[in-house]
Amino acid sequence: MNPLFKLIKKQDTISLIILILLIPIVTRLSKRVNFIYILLTSNYITLILNIACLVLIYKKIMIINGINHTLITRMGYKNTQQTTYSFMIIITLSFLIILYGFLFLIYGISHMNIKLLLMLVIYTFLYLFEISIIYLQFNRKSNILYIALPIIINLAYHYMFF
């Protein structure tokens, strides 16, 4: 098992799951809308849930930067880079799958159209792009831009299209 998976703490996972479980309470929307509509238009998901996940991943990459000299010595720079990026993508995709699955179970796919499906795909790739920006911090000094830019992109996408 990859040693980076030890960075996944129980309290972080529980916090994200609680935030996901609060979506129906906070959004107060009926079951007449589908899960993609909720995902894309909910201010709660954009302002709280997505930013919480981005900040958690930012903190994890800062921890990796603190120990990367030992990882690089043991695994080599390129392997450490690839492993760290793979870890971040796996964690992000796991978060998105749990989020999408929960929203699908609660709201379903009624009133589905191709525009909403396309927006979901764009949302997913944009979120992965934001994680890639955070990854740029790997083996560099900590800089607020590595978290500020993904948050700004997240908010700009949400408020420009919805």
Coordinates of C-alpha atoms in Angstrom, one line a residue:
M1 CA 0.0 0.0 0.0
N2 CA 1.2 3.5 -0.9
P3 CA 2.6 5.4 2.2
L4 CA 0.8 8.5 1.0
F5 CA -2.5 6.9 1.9
K6 CA -1.5 7.3 5.5
L7 CA -2.1 11.0 5.0
I8 CA -5.8 10.3 4.8
K9 CA -7.0 11.1 8.4
K10 CA -10.3 9.8 9.8
Q11 CA -11.4 13.2 11.0
D12 CA -10.9 14.7 7.5
T13 CA -12.9 11.9 5.9
I14 CA -15.7 12.2 8.5
S15 CA -15.8 16.0 8.1
L16 CA -16.2 15.7 4.4
I17 CA -18.9 13.0 4.7
I18 CA -20.8 15.1 7.2
L19 CA -20.6 18.1 4.9
I20 CA -22.0 15.9 2.1
L21 CA -24.8 14.6 4.3
L22 CA -25.8 18.1 5.1
I23 CA -26.5 19.0 1.4
P24 CA -30.3 18.1 1.5
I25 CA -30.8 20.0 4.7
V26 CA -28.9 23.1 3.5
T27 CA -30.2 23.2 -0.1
R28 CA -33.9 22.5 0.8
L29 CA -34.8 21.8 -2.8
S30 CA -37.4 19.3 -3.8
K31 CA -36.8 16.0 -5.5
R32 CA -38.2 17.6 -8.7
V33 CA -34.7 18.7 -9.7
N34 CA -31.9 16.3 -10.6
F35 CA -28.5 15.8 -9.0
I36 CA -26.5 17.7 -11.6
Y37 CA -28.7 20.8 -11.2
I38 CA -28.1 20.7 -7.4
L39 CA -24.4 20.1 -7.9
L40 CA -23.9 23.0 -10.3
T41 CA -26.3 25.6 -8.7
S42 CA -25.9 25.0 -5.0
N43 CA -23.9 27.7 -3.3
Y44 CA -23.3 25.4 -0.3
I45 CA -21.4 22.9 -2.5
T46 CA -19.4 25.6 -4.2
L47 CA -18.7 27.8 -1.1
I48 CA -18.3 25.1 1.6
L49 CA -17.8 21.6 0.3
N50 CA -15.5 22.2 -2.7
I51 CA -13.4 24.7 -0.9
A52 CA -13.1 22.4 2.1
C53 CA -11.8 19.6 -0.2
L54 CA -9.4 22.0 -2.0
V55 CA -8.0 23.2 1.4
L56 CA -7.6 19.6 2.6
I57 CA -5.7 18.6 -0.5
Y58 CA -3.6 21.8 -0.2
K59 CA -2.7 20.8 3.4
K60 CA -1.8 17.3 2.3
I61 CA 0.6 18.6 -0.3
M62 CA 2.2 20.8 2.3
I63 CA 2.7 17.8 4.5
I64 CA 4.2 15.9 1.5
N65 CA 6.5 18.9 0.9
G66 CA 7.7 18.6 4.5
I67 CA 8.7 14.9 4.0
N68 CA 9.5 14.9 0.3
H69 CA 13.3 14.9 0.8
T70 CA 13.1 11.5 2.3
L71 CA 10.6 10.3 -0.4
I72 CA 12.8 11.7 -3.2
T73 CA 15.9 10.0 -1.7
R74 CA 14.1 6.7 -1.4
M75 CA 11.9 6.7 -4.6
G76 CA 13.6 9.1 -6.9
Y77 CA 12.2 12.5 -7.9
K78 CA 10.2 11.4 -10.9
N79 CA 8.6 8.5 -9.1
T80 CA 7.7 10.7 -6.1
Q81 CA 6.2 13.3 -8.5
Q82 CA 4.1 10.7 -10.2
T83 CA 3.0 9.0 -7.0
T84 CA 2.0 12.3 -5.4
Y85 CA 0.0 13.4 -8.4
S86 CA -1.7 10.0 -8.7
F87 CA -2.5 10.2 -5.0
M88 CA -4.1 13.6 -5.4
I89 CA -6.1 12.5 -8.5
I90 CA -7.3 9.3 -6.7
I91 CA -8.4 11.2 -3.6
T92 CA -10.2 13.8 -5.8
L93 CA -12.0 11.3 -7.9
S94 CA -13.0 9.4 -4.8
F95 CA -14.5 12.6 -3.3
L96 CA -16.3 13.4 -6.6
I97 CA -17.7 9.8 -6.9
I98 CA -19.0 9.9 -3.3
L99 CA -20.5 13.4 -3.9
Y100 CA -22.1 12.4 -7.2
G101 CA -23.4 9.1 -5.8
F102 CA -25.0 10.7 -2.8
L103 CA -26.6 13.5 -4.9
F104 CA -27.8 10.8 -7.4
L105 CA -29.4 8.8 -4.6
I106 CA -31.1 11.8 -3.1
Y107 CA -32.2 13.7 -6.2
G108 CA -32.0 11.2 -9.1
I109 CA -31.8 12.1 -12.8
S110 CA -35.3 13.5 -13.6
H111 CA -35.4 16.3 -16.1
M112 CA -32.0 15.4 -17.5
N113 CA -30.8 17.1 -20.6
I114 CA -27.5 17.1 -22.6
K115 CA -26.6 20.6 -21.4
L116 CA -26.6 19.5 -17.8
L117 CA -24.6 16.4 -18.6
L118 CA -22.0 18.5 -20.5
M119 CA -21.8 20.9 -17.6
L120 CA -21.1 17.9 -15.2
V121 CA -18.2 16.8 -17.4
I122 CA -16.8 20.3 -17.5
Y123 CA -17.3 20.6 -13.7
T124 CA -15.3 17.4 -13.2
F125 CA -12.5 18.3 -15.5
L126 CA -12.4 21.8 -14.0
Y127 CA -12.1 20.4 -10.5
L128 CA -9.3 18.1 -11.6
F129 CA -7.6 21.2 -13.1
E130 CA -7.9 23.0 -9.8
I131 CA -6.3 20.0 -8.1
S132 CA -3.5 20.1 -10.7
I133 CA -2.9 23.8 -9.8
I134 CA -2.5 22.8 -6.2
Y135 CA -0.1 20.0 -7.2
L136 CA 2.2 22.7 -8.7
Q137 CA 3.2 23.4 -5.1
F138 CA 5.0 20.0 -5.0
N139 CA 8.6 20.5 -4.0
R140 CA 8.3 24.3 -3.8
K141 CA 7.9 26.8 -1.0
S142 CA 4.4 27.3 0.2
N143 CA 2.6 30.1 -1.6
I144 CA -1.0 31.3 -1.1
L145 CA -1.5 31.4 -4.9
Y146 CA -1.6 27.6 -5.1
I147 CA -4.8 27.6 -3.1
A148 CA -6.2 31.0 -4.0
L149 CA -6.3 30.4 -7.7
P150 CA -8.2 27.1 -7.6
I151 CA -10.8 28.7 -5.2
I152 CA -11.2 31.7 -7.5
I153 CA -11.6 29.4 -10.5
N154 CA -14.2 27.4 -8.6
L155 CA -16.2 30.5 -7.7
A156 CA -15.8 32.1 -11.1
Y157 CA -17.2 29.0 -12.8
H158 CA -20.1 28.8 -10.4
Y159 CA -21.1 32.4 -10.6
M160 CA -20.4 32.9 -14.3
F161 CA -22.6 30.0 -15.5
F162 CA -25.2 29.7 -12.7

